[in-house]
Coordinates of C-alpha atoms in Angstrom, one line a residue:
M1 CA 0.1 0.1 0.0
K2 CA 2.9 2.4 0.8
R3 CA 3.9 2.3 -2.8
T4 CA 0.7 1.7 -4.5
L5 CA -1.3 4.5 -3.1
P6 CA 1.0 7.4 -4.0
A7 CA 1.4 5.9 -7.5
L8 CA -2.4 5.8 -7.9
L9 CA -2.8 9.3 -6.6
K10 CA -0.2 10.5 -9.1
L11 CA -2.0 8.6 -11.9
A12 CA -5.4 10.2 -10.9
D13 CA -3.9 13.6 -10.3
A14 CA -7.1 15.2 -8.7
A15 CA -7.2 19.0 -8.4
R16 CA -6.6 20.0 -4.8
P17 CA -9.1 22.8 -4.5
R18 CA -11.8 20.4 -5.7
L19 CA -10.7 17.9 -3.2
V20 CA -10.8 20.5 -0.4
A21 CA -14.2 21.6 -1.5
A22 CA -15.5 18.2 -1.4
A23 CA -14.2 17.4 2.0
V24 CA -15.6 20.7 3.4
L25 CA -18.9 20.1 1.9
G26 CA -18.9 16.5 3.2
A27 CA -18.2 17.7 6.7
L28 CA -20.9 20.4 6.6
T29 CA -23.4 17.7 5.4
V30 CA -22.7 15.7 8.6
V31 CA -22.6 18.8 10.7
F32 CA -26.0 20.0 9.6
G33 CA -27.3 16.6 10.3
V34 CA -25.9 16.5 13.8
G35 CA -27.2 20.1 14.4
L36 CA -30.6 19.2 13.2
M37 CA -30.8 16.3 15.6
A38 CA -29.3 18.1 18.5
V39 CA -31.5 21.2 18.3
A40 CA -34.5 19.2 17.5
G41 CA -33.8 17.2 20.8
Y42 CA -33.4 20.5 22.7
L43 CA -36.6 21.9 21.2
I44 CA -38.7 19.0 22.0
S45 CA -37.4 18.9 25.6
R46 CA -37.7 22.7 26.0
A47 CA -41.3 22.6 24.4
A48 CA -42.3 20.0 27.0
E49 CA -41.9 22.7 29.6
R50 CA -44.4 25.0 27.9
P51 CA -42.5 28.1 27.9
P52 CA -43.6 31.3 26.1
I53 CA -43.6 30.6 22.4
L54 CA -41.1 33.4 21.6
T55 CA -38.4 31.7 23.6
L56 CA -38.5 29.0 21.2
M57 CA -38.3 30.9 17.9
V58 CA -34.4 30.7 17.8
A59 CA -34.4 26.9 18.1
V60 CA -37.3 26.6 15.5
A61 CA -35.3 28.7 13.1
A62 CA -32.2 26.7 13.8
V63 CA -34.1 23.4 13.0
Q64 CA -35.5 25.0 9.8
A65 CA -32.0 26.2 8.7
F66 CA -30.3 22.8 9.4
G67 CA -33.3 20.9 7.8
L68 CA -33.3 23.0 4.6
G69 CA -29.6 23.4 4.5
R70 CA -28.6 19.8 4.9
P71 CA -30.0 18.5 1.5
I72 CA -28.6 21.6 -0.3
V73 CA -25.2 20.9 1.2
R74 CA -25.5 17.2 0.4
Y75 CA -26.4 18.0 -3.2
L76 CA -23.4 20.2 -3.6
E77 CA -21.1 17.7 -1.8
R78 CA -22.3 15.0 -4.3
L79 CA -21.9 17.3 -7.3
V80 CA -18.3 18.2 -6.3
S81 CA -17.1 14.9 -5.1
H82 CA -18.5 13.0 -8.1
D83 CA -17.0 15.7 -10.3
V84 CA -13.7 15.0 -8.7
A85 CA -14.2 11.1 -9.1
L86 CA -15.2 11.3 -12.6
R87 CA -12.4 13.8 -13.8
S88 CA -9.8 11.7 -12.1
L89 CA -11.3 8.5 -13.8
G90 CA -11.0 10.2 -17.1
R91 CA -7.4 11.0 -16.4
V92 CA -6.6 7.5 -15.3
R93 CA -8.3 6.0 -18.2
A94 CA -6.4 8.2 -20.7
R95 CA -3.1 7.7 -19.0
V96 CA -3.4 3.8 -18.8
Y97 CA -4.1 3.8 -22.5
E98 CA -1.1 6.0 -23.2
R99 CA 1.1 3.8 -21.1
I100 CA 0.0 0.5 -22.5
E101 CA -0.4 1.5 -26.3
P102 CA 3.4 1.3 -26.8
L103 CA 3.5 -2.1 -25.2
A104 CA 1.2 -3.6 -27.9
P105 CA 1.4 -6.0 -29.4
A106 CA 4.6 -7.8 -28.6
E107 CA 4.8 -6.9 -24.8
L108 CA 1.1 -7.7 -24.2
D109 CA 1.1 -11.3 -25.5
C110 CA 1.7 -12.7 -22.0
Y111 CA -1.8 -11.5 -20.9
R112 CA -5.1 -13.3 -21.8
E113 CA -7.5 -11.0 -23.8
G114 CA -10.2 -11.2 -21.1
D115 CA -7.9 -10.4 -18.4
L116 CA -6.5 -7.2 -20.3
L117 CA -10.2 -6.2 -20.9
T118 CA -10.9 -6.5 -17.2
R119 CA -7.8 -4.3 -16.3
M120 CA -8.8 -1.7 -19.0
V121 CA -12.4 -1.6 -18.0
A122 CA -13.3 -2.8 -14.5
D123 CA -9.9 -2.1 -12.8
V124 CA -9.9 1.4 -14.2
D125 CA -13.4 2.0 -13.2
A126 CA -12.6 0.9 -9.7
Q127 CA -10.3 3.9 -9.4
Q128 CA -13.4 6.3 -9.1
N129 CA -13.7 5.1 -5.6
L130 CA -10.1 6.1 -4.8
Y131 CA -11.2 9.6 -3.6
L132 CA -14.9 9.2 -3.5
R133 CA -15.2 6.2 -1.1
G134 CA -11.7 5.8 -0.2
L135 CA -9.9 9.0 0.9
L136 CA -12.5 11.7 1.3
P137 CA -14.5 9.8 4.2
P138 CA -11.7 9.8 6.7
V139 CA -11.2 13.5 6.1
V140 CA -14.9 14.2 6.5
A141 CA -15.1 12.0 9.6
L142 CA -12.1 13.8 11.3
L143 CA -13.6 17.3 10.6
A144 CA -17.2 16.6 11.7
G145 CA -16.4 14.1 14.4
G146 CA -13.9 16.6 16.0
L147 CA -16.5 19.4 16.1
S148 CA -19.0 17.1 17.5
V149 CA -16.8 16.0 20.3
G150 CA -15.8 19.6 21.0
V151 CA -19.6 20.6 21.4
A152 CA -20.3 17.7 23.6
A153 CA -17.3 18.4 25.8
A154 CA -18.3 22.0 26.2
F155 CA -21.4 20.9 28.0
V156 CA -20.2 17.8 29.7
P157 CA -16.3 17.0 29.5
G158 CA -16.8 13.4 30.4
A159 CA -19.4 13.0 27.6
G160 CA -17.0 14.5 25.1
L161 CA -14.4 12.0 26.1
V162 CA -16.8 9.1 25.7
L163 CA -18.0 10.3 22.5
A164 CA -14.4 10.7 21.3
A165 CA -13.6 7.2 22.4
G166 CA -16.7 5.6 20.6
L167 CA -16.0 7.7 17.4
L168 CA -12.4 6.4 17.5
S169 CA -13.6 2.9 18.0
A170 CA -16.1 3.1 15.2
G171 CA -13.7 5.0 12.9
L172 CA -10.5 3.1 13.5
A173 CA -11.0 -0.4 15.4
V174 CA -14.0 -1.5 13.4
P175 CA -12.7 -0.5 9.9
A176 CA -9.3 -2.1 10.9
L177 CA -11.0 -5.4 11.9
T178 CA -13.4 -5.6 8.9
G179 CA -10.3 -4.5 6.6
Y180 CA -8.4 -7.5 8.1
L181 CA -11.4 -9.9 7.6
G182 CA -12.0 -8.8 4.1
A183 CA -8.4 -7.8 2.9
R184 CA -7.6 -11.1 1.3
A185 CA -10.9 -11.5 -0.4
G186 CA -10.7 -8.0 -1.7
R187 CA -7.3 -8.4 -3.0
R188 CA -8.2 -11.5 -4.8
Q189 CA -11.5 -10.4 -6.3
A190 CA -9.9 -8.2 -9.0
G191 CA -7.8 -11.2 -10.2
A192 CA -10.8 -13.5 -9.9
R193 CA -12.9 -11.1 -12.0
G194 CA -10.1 -11.0 -14.6
A195 CA -9.9 -14.9 -14.8
L196 CA -13.7 -15.2 -15.2
S197 CA -13.7 -12.5 -17.9
A198 CA -10.9 -14.2 -19.7
E199 CA -12.7 -17.5 -19.6
L200 CA -15.9 -15.8 -21.0
V201 CA -14.1 -14.0 -23.6
E202 CA -12.2 -17.1 -25.0
L203 CA -15.3 -19.2 -24.7
L204 CA -17.4 -16.7 -26.8
G205 CA -14.6 -16.3 -29.3
A206 CA -14.2 -20.0 -29.7
A207 CA -18.0 -21.2 -29.3
P208 CA -18.6 -22.6 -32.7
E209 CA -15.4 -24.8 -32.6
V210 CA -16.2 -25.8 -28.9
V211 CA -19.7 -27.0 -29.9
A212 CA -18.5 -28.6 -33.0
F213 CA -16.0 -30.8 -31.2
G214 CA -18.4 -31.5 -28.1
G215 CA -16.2 -29.5 -25.7
E216 CA -18.9 -27.3 -24.2
A217 CA -19.2 -29.3 -21.0
A218 CA -15.6 -28.9 -20.2
A219 CA -15.8 -25.2 -21.1
L220 CA -18.8 -24.6 -19.1
A221 CA -17.1 -26.4 -16.1
G222 CA -14.2 -24.0 -16.5
I223 CA -16.6 -21.0 -16.4
R224 CA -18.4 -22.5 -13.4
A225 CA -15.2 -23.0 -11.6
A226 CA -14.1 -19.3 -12.1
D227 CA -17.5 -18.1 -11.2
G228 CA -17.5 -20.1 -7.9
A229 CA -14.2 -18.8 -6.9
L230 CA -15.5 -15.3 -7.4
V231 CA -18.7 -16.0 -5.4
R232 CA -16.7 -17.5 -2.6
L233 CA -14.5 -14.3 -2.4
A234 CA -17.7 -12.2 -2.6
R235 CA -19.3 -14.3 0.4
R236 CA -16.1 -13.6 2.4
D237 CA -16.3 -9.9 1.6
A238 CA -20.1 -9.8 2.6
L239 CA -19.2 -11.5 5.8
A240 CA -16.7 -8.8 6.6
T241 CA -19.3 -6.2 5.6
G242 CA -21.9 -7.6 8.0
T243 CA -19.4 -7.9 10.7
G244 CA -18.5 -4.4 10.4
D245 CA -22.0 -3.1 10.4
A246 CA -22.9 -5.2 13.4
L247 CA -19.9 -3.8 15.3
G248 CA -20.7 -0.3 14.3
L249 CA -24.1 -0.5 15.8
V250 CA -22.8 -2.0 18.9
V251 CA -20.4 0.7 19.4
T252 CA -22.9 3.4 18.6
G253 CA -25.3 2.1 21.1
V254 CA -22.8 1.8 23.9
T255 CA -21.5 5.3 23.2
V256 CA -25.0 6.9 23.2
A257 CA -25.8 5.1 26.4
G258 CA -22.6 6.3 28.0
V259 CA -23.2 9.9 26.9
L260 CA -26.7 9.7 28.1
A261 CA -25.7 8.4 31.5
L262 CA -23.1 11.1 32.0
A263 CA -25.5 13.8 30.9
I264 CA -28.1 12.5 33.5
D265 CA -25.5 12.3 36.2
A266 CA -24.5 15.8 35.3
S267 CA -28.1 17.0 35.4
A268 CA -28.7 15.4 38.8
G269 CA -25.7 17.2 40.1
G270 CA -26.9 20.5 38.9
Q271 CA -24.2 20.9 36.3
L272 CA -26.5 20.6 33.2
D273 CA -30.0 21.8 32.5
R274 CA -32.2 18.8 32.1
V275 CA -33.4 20.0 28.6
L276 CA -29.8 19.5 27.3
I277 CA -29.9 15.6 28.1
A278 CA -31.8 14.8 25.0
M279 CA -29.7 17.2 22.9
L280 CA -26.4 15.5 24.0
A281 CA -27.8 12.0 23.5
L282 CA -29.1 12.8 20.0
L283 CA -25.9 14.7 19.2
A284 CA -23.9 11.6 20.1
L285 CA -26.2 9.4 17.9
A286 CA -26.1 11.7 14.9
S287 CA -22.2 12.1 15.2
F288 CA -21.8 8.4 14.1
E289 CA -22.9 9.4 10.7
A290 CA -19.4 10.8 10.3
V291 CA -17.7 7.5 10.9
T292 CA -20.3 4.9 9.7
P293 CA -18.8 5.0 6.1
L294 CA -15.3 4.3 7.3
A295 CA -15.7 0.6 7.5
A296 CA -17.0 0.4 3.9
A297 CA -14.2 2.9 2.9
A298 CA -11.7 0.6 4.3
R299 CA -13.0 -2.2 2.2
E300 CA -13.4 0.0 -0.9
L301 CA -9.9 1.2 -0.5
S302 CA -8.6 -2.2 -0.2
A303 CA -10.4 -3.4 -3.3
T304 CA -9.4 -0.1 -5.3
L305 CA -5.8 -0.7 -4.3
A306 CA -5.9 -4.3 -5.5
S307 CA -7.3 -3.1 -8.9
G308 CA -4.7 -0.4 -9.0
R309 CA -1.8 -2.8 -8.5
R310 CA -3.0 -4.6 -11.6
L311 CA -3.1 -1.4 -13.5
L312 CA 0.3 -0.3 -12.3
E313 CA 1.7 -3.7 -13.4
L314 CA 1.0 -2.5 -16.9
T315 CA 1.6 1.3 -16.6
T316 CA 4.8 1.0 -14.8
R317 CA 6.5 -1.2 -17.6
E318 CA 8.9 0.5 -19.7
P319 CA 8.3 -0.2 -23.4
A320 CA 11.2 -2.0 -24.9
V321 CA 10.5 -0.1 -28.4
R322 CA 10.5 3.7 -28.1
D323 CA 11.4 6.7 -30.1
P324 CA 15.0 7.8 -30.1
A325 CA 16.0 10.9 -28.5
E326 CA 16.8 12.7 -31.8
P327 CA 14.9 10.9 -34.6
A328 CA 16.5 10.8 -38.0
P329 CA 14.6 12.6 -40.8
P330 CA 11.8 10.4 -42.5
P331 CA 13.1 8.2 -45.3
V332 CA 12.6 9.4 -48.8
W333 CA 11.3 7.0 -51.5
P334 CA 12.8 5.1 -53.3
F335 CA 14.6 3.2 -50.4
S336 CA 15.6 -0.3 -49.6
V337 CA 14.6 -2.4 -46.5
A338 CA 16.8 -5.0 -45.0
L339 CA 17.2 -7.4 -42.1
D340 CA 20.9 -8.2 -41.3
D341 CA 21.3 -11.4 -39.3
A342 CA 18.3 -10.4 -37.3
R343 CA 17.6 -12.5 -34.2
A344 CA 14.5 -11.7 -32.1
G345 CA 12.4 -13.1 -29.3
Y346 CA 9.3 -12.0 -27.2
P347 CA 9.2 -10.8 -23.7
G348 CA 8.6 -13.6 -21.1
R349 CA 9.6 -16.3 -23.6
P350 CA 13.1 -18.0 -23.2
D351 CA 13.5 -19.0 -26.9
L352 CA 14.2 -16.9 -29.8
A353 CA 11.4 -16.7 -32.4
L354 CA 13.7 -15.7 -35.1
H355 CA 17.4 -17.0 -35.6
G356 CA 19.7 -15.0 -37.8
L357 CA 17.7 -14.0 -41.0
S358 CA 19.3 -11.8 -43.6
L359 CA 16.8 -10.3 -46.1
R360 CA 17.1 -7.3 -48.4
L361 CA 14.2 -5.6 -50.4
A362 CA 15.2 -3.4 -53.2
P363 CA 12.8 -0.5 -54.1
G364 CA 9.8 -1.8 -56.1
E365 CA 10.9 -5.4 -55.4
R366 CA 8.4 -8.2 -54.8
V367 CA 9.7 -11.0 -52.5
A368 CA 7.9 -13.8 -50.9
L369 CA 8.9 -15.4 -47.4
V370 CA 7.6 -18.9 -47.0
G371 CA 8.0 -21.5 -44.3
P372 CA 6.1 -23.6 -41.8
S373 CA 4.3 -22.3 -38.8
G374 CA 6.6 -21.2 -36.0
A375 CA 9.5 -20.4 -38.4
G376 CA 9.3 -16.8 -37.5
K377 CA 7.4 -15.3 -40.4
T378 CA 5.1 -13.0 -38.3
T379 CA 8.1 -11.9 -36.2
V380 CA 9.6 -10.4 -39.4
T381 CA 6.4 -8.3 -39.7
N382 CA 6.8 -7.2 -36.0
L383 CA 10.4 -6.3 -36.7
L384 CA 9.7 -4.3 -39.8
L385 CA 7.0 -2.3 -38.0
R386 CA 9.0 -1.9 -34.9
F387 CA 6.6 -3.6 -32.6
L388 CA 9.7 -5.6 -31.7
D389 CA 13.4 -4.8 -31.8
P390 CA 16.1 -7.4 -32.6
E391 CA 18.1 -8.9 -29.8
A392 CA 21.0 -9.2 -32.3
G393 CA 21.6 -7.9 -35.8
R394 CA 19.5 -5.1 -37.1
V395 CA 16.8 -3.9 -39.4
T396 CA 17.5 -1.1 -41.8
L397 CA 15.4 1.4 -43.8
A398 CA 17.2 3.4 -46.4
E399 CA 20.5 2.1 -45.1
R400 CA 19.9 3.4 -41.6
D401 CA 18.9 1.4 -38.5
L402 CA 15.2 1.3 -38.0
R403 CA 15.8 2.4 -34.4
D404 CA 17.1 5.7 -35.6
Y405 CA 13.7 6.7 -36.9
A406 CA 10.6 7.9 -35.0
L407 CA 8.0 5.1 -34.7
A408 CA 5.4 7.1 -36.6
D409 CA 7.9 7.6 -39.6
V410 CA 8.5 3.9 -39.8
R411 CA 4.8 3.0 -39.8
R412 CA 4.1 5.7 -42.5
A413 CA 6.9 4.0 -44.8
I414 CA 5.7 0.5 -44.1
S415 CA 2.2 -0.7 -44.1
V416 CA 0.7 -4.2 -43.3
A417 CA -2.2 -6.2 -44.3
G418 CA -2.8 -9.8 -43.1
Q419 CA -4.9 -12.4 -41.4
E420 CA -4.3 -10.8 -37.9
S421 CA -5.4 -7.3 -39.1
H422 CA -8.5 -6.2 -37.1
L423 CA -11.8 -5.0 -38.2
F424 CA -13.9 -3.1 -35.7
S425 CA -17.7 -3.4 -35.2
A426 CA -18.3 -0.3 -37.1
S427 CA -18.9 0.6 -40.7
I428 CA -16.9 -0.1 -43.7
R429 CA -16.1 3.7 -44.0
D430 CA -14.7 3.7 -40.4
N431 CA -12.7 0.6 -40.8
V432 CA -11.0 1.6 -44.1
A433 CA -10.5 5.3 -43.0
L434 CA -8.6 4.1 -40.0
A435 CA -5.5 4.3 -42.1
R436 CA -6.2 8.0 -43.0
P437 CA -9.0 9.5 -41.0
D438 CA -9.1 12.6 -43.1
A439 CA -9.5 10.7 -46.4
S440 CA -12.3 11.8 -48.6
D441 CA -15.1 9.5 -50.0
A442 CA -13.4 9.7 -53.3
E443 CA -10.0 8.5 -51.8
L444 CA -11.9 5.7 -50.0
E445 CA -13.6 4.7 -53.3
Q446 CA -10.2 4.7 -55.2
A447 CA -8.7 2.3 -52.4
L448 CA -11.6 0.0 -52.4
R449 CA -11.7 -0.2 -56.3
R450 CA -8.0 -1.1 -56.3
A451 CA -8.9 -3.9 -53.8
R452 CA -11.6 -5.1 -56.2
I453 CA -14.4 -4.7 -53.8
W454 CA -16.1 -1.4 -54.7
E455 CA -18.8 -2.8 -56.8
W456 CA -20.0 -5.1 -54.1
I457 CA -20.1 -2.1 -51.6
R458 CA -21.9 0.1 -54.0
A459 CA -24.5 -2.4 -54.4
L460 CA -25.3 -2.6 -50.6
P461 CA -28.2 -0.7 -49.3
D462 CA -26.0 1.3 -46.9
G463 CA -22.9 1.3 -49.0
L464 CA -19.9 2.6 -47.0
D465 CA -22.1 2.9 -44.0
T466 CA -22.8 -0.8 -43.9
F467 CA -21.7 -2.4 -40.6
V468 CA -19.3 -5.3 -40.6
G469 CA -20.0 -6.8 -37.4
E470 CA -17.6 -7.9 -34.6
E471 CA -14.2 -8.6 -36.1
G472 CA -15.9 -8.4 -39.6
R473 CA -18.0 -11.6 -39.0
A474 CA -20.8 -10.2 -41.2
L475 CA -18.4 -10.5 -44.2
S476 CA -17.0 -13.6 -46.1
G477 CA -13.3 -14.3 -45.7
G478 CA -12.4 -12.9 -49.1
Q479 CA -14.5 -9.7 -48.5
R480 CA -12.8 -9.3 -45.2
Q481 CA -9.3 -9.6 -46.6
R482 CA -10.1 -7.1 -49.4
L483 CA -11.2 -4.5 -46.9
V484 CA -8.0 -5.1 -45.0
L485 CA -6.0 -4.6 -48.3
A486 CA -8.0 -1.4 -49.1
R487 CA -7.1 0.0 -45.7
A488 CA -3.4 -0.8 -46.4
L489 CA -3.7 0.7 -49.8
L490 CA -5.3 3.9 -48.5
A491 CA -2.3 4.4 -46.1
D492 CA -0.3 4.9 -49.4
A493 CA 3.0 3.4 -47.8
P494 CA 5.8 2.6 -50.4
V495 CA 6.5 -0.8 -48.6
L496 CA 3.6 -3.2 -48.1
V497 CA 3.9 -6.2 -46.0
L498 CA 1.3 -9.0 -46.7
D499 CA 1.2 -11.3 -43.7
E500 CA -0.7 -14.6 -44.6
P501 CA -3.3 -12.6 -46.8
T502 CA -4.8 -15.8 -48.0
A503 CA -5.4 -17.5 -44.7
H504 CA -8.7 -19.2 -44.3
L505 CA -9.6 -18.7 -48.0
D506 CA -10.3 -21.4 -50.7
P507 CA -7.7 -21.7 -53.4
G508 CA -9.8 -20.1 -56.0
T509 CA -10.7 -17.0 -53.9
A510 CA -7.0 -16.8 -52.8
A511 CA -5.7 -16.9 -56.3
E512 CA -8.1 -14.1 -57.3
L513 CA -7.1 -11.9 -54.2
M514 CA -3.4 -12.2 -54.9
A515 CA -4.0 -11.3 -58.5
D516 CA -5.7 -8.2 -57.4
V517 CA -3.3 -7.4 -54.8
F518 CA -0.2 -7.3 -57.1
T519 CA -2.2 -5.3 -59.7
A520 CA -3.0 -2.9 -57.1
T521 CA 0.5 -2.5 -55.6
A522 CA 2.3 -1.9 -58.8
G523 CA 5.6 0.2 -58.2
R524 CA 5.5 -0.6 -54.4
T525 CA 7.9 -2.8 -52.5
V526 CA 5.9 -5.9 -51.4
L527 CA 6.9 -8.7 -49.0
L528 CA 4.5 -11.6 -49.1
I529 CA 4.6 -13.7 -46.0
T530 CA 2.7 -17.0 -46.6
H531 CA 2.8 -20.7 -46.3
R532 CA 0.7 -21.2 -49.4
D533 CA 1.4 -21.4 -52.9
E534 CA -1.0 -18.6 -54.3
G535 CA 0.9 -15.5 -55.6
L536 CA 4.4 -17.0 -55.6
D537 CA 4.3 -17.0 -59.4
R538 CA 4.0 -13.2 -59.3
V539 CA 7.1 -12.4 -57.1
D540 CA 10.8 -11.7 -58.0
R541 CA 12.3 -13.9 -55.3
V542 CA 11.2 -16.7 -52.8
I543 CA 12.9 -16.9 -49.5
T544 CA 12.3 -20.2 -47.5
L545 CA 12.5 -20.1 -43.8
P546 CA 13.3 -23.6 -42.4
A547 CA 11.5 -25.0 -39.3
A548 CA 11.9 -23.1 -36.0
R549 CA 15.3 -22.8 -34.3
A550 CA 17.2 -23.2 -37.6
A551 CA 19.5 -20.2 -38.8
A552 CA 19.7 -20.7 -42.5
Y553 CA 17.4 -19.9 -45.2
V554 CA 17.1 -20.7 -49.1
D555 CA 17.0 -17.6 -51.3
G556 CA 16.1 -18.3 -54.9
P557 CA 14.4 -16.7 -57.9
I558 CA 11.2 -17.8 -59.5

């Protein structure tokens, strides 16, 4: 907690004036409630003596002021405190994305998709409680509780001491105990939610295959096991909550009884007017509104810190790939691209994924890189786009090391289209324009025509505004690949990497697609990465990568 809390506070970076305003308004809300109860107790006791009505007007006015002021102050407190929480949540969300974006994709491969989703959504959302339910309640309790103790002590010093002891017990001992009881469950709930989300996301993504091979029983058993673990943790947390609430009520009752007994004793000794007995008792009772939220605050803070640690695990990682301090000027076409004895591996994996590949692409040359799965073909794509840096050897662009250029300049020079290219659950227009958000409809049409899919899109009722579904599932395999190609063509990069563009396509569709691809990319450098034969008759050279862990390759013309 010593390291996590300061790091999360720095990440949220809430404005101090707003925090002070939220704390003051929260304390005033409690004070108005205490004042309302105390003055009402005095008014009822004094009215029972049937004094002249004018002697009660000040108390009546005070009751009205506290009664009307309390909801107004409460509203303002909610407005300011939630403004603080939501503003800080927005900053946390933006900063988490800014920090993990450079890690993708190579340095995030060690996380399950569902777990990453939970970290980016649920764990980020949990940070809205950092101030709202974690840090502001103790400050409010200190301010309002201290004032209540001072008022009680002004009338009966002993009552002030009893009230202080009760508030400290309810505000420190009870939260500490409930925090201890629920700490382990709270810490583990965030991870359990991530595990359950990971199971659900993977099951939904693979549902057709799971059903086809009769694996639904085992998959559902895994879901039930993850859900059962989360339910058990939730029950432990509920037990801690119930224990804290019960202890809080006991402490409140004992404290009010103690204050009442001392007030009665003081009145019997002539040290306190009898009409003030009820006032002190109700003041003590209402004062516990300040400390009642602290048990929940302790639990919320524990859960928030647990979620925060999962976020900090991502945000404190330094990306292995970053811009140089002084980037070289962007390369000017025409230029060559080369890998010189490049060796590369992925974070968290002991073995290299690519062993000593040397490859040179001259301007406008078309080269195919073929080989079995696991030979390192996709790693070549990651190296060219600087998603990954080589552990030995180097990658060059225009005869300069790729690490000399800004990342944005590298990715403007080299574009990729392939089987792993993502289509969002959005329109055709939005998915293609991702390459150039400022592209006009005419430029989109030109790219789609070059990818040989414009005529089909034009015939659709919604045209470019047709939604493609989650991951492009509303499209056929060939249509999906052509949209990906159109996006890469719209980027207008001089070097195009085609990573398994014919994956999941039948031979006829694959042959047609490759014919259209090479027609559309005339004059550009093309690297075709594949393990199939379609398109190999259209390239200048074929380089064959052997099976994994080998270092040699065969480079021959076709």
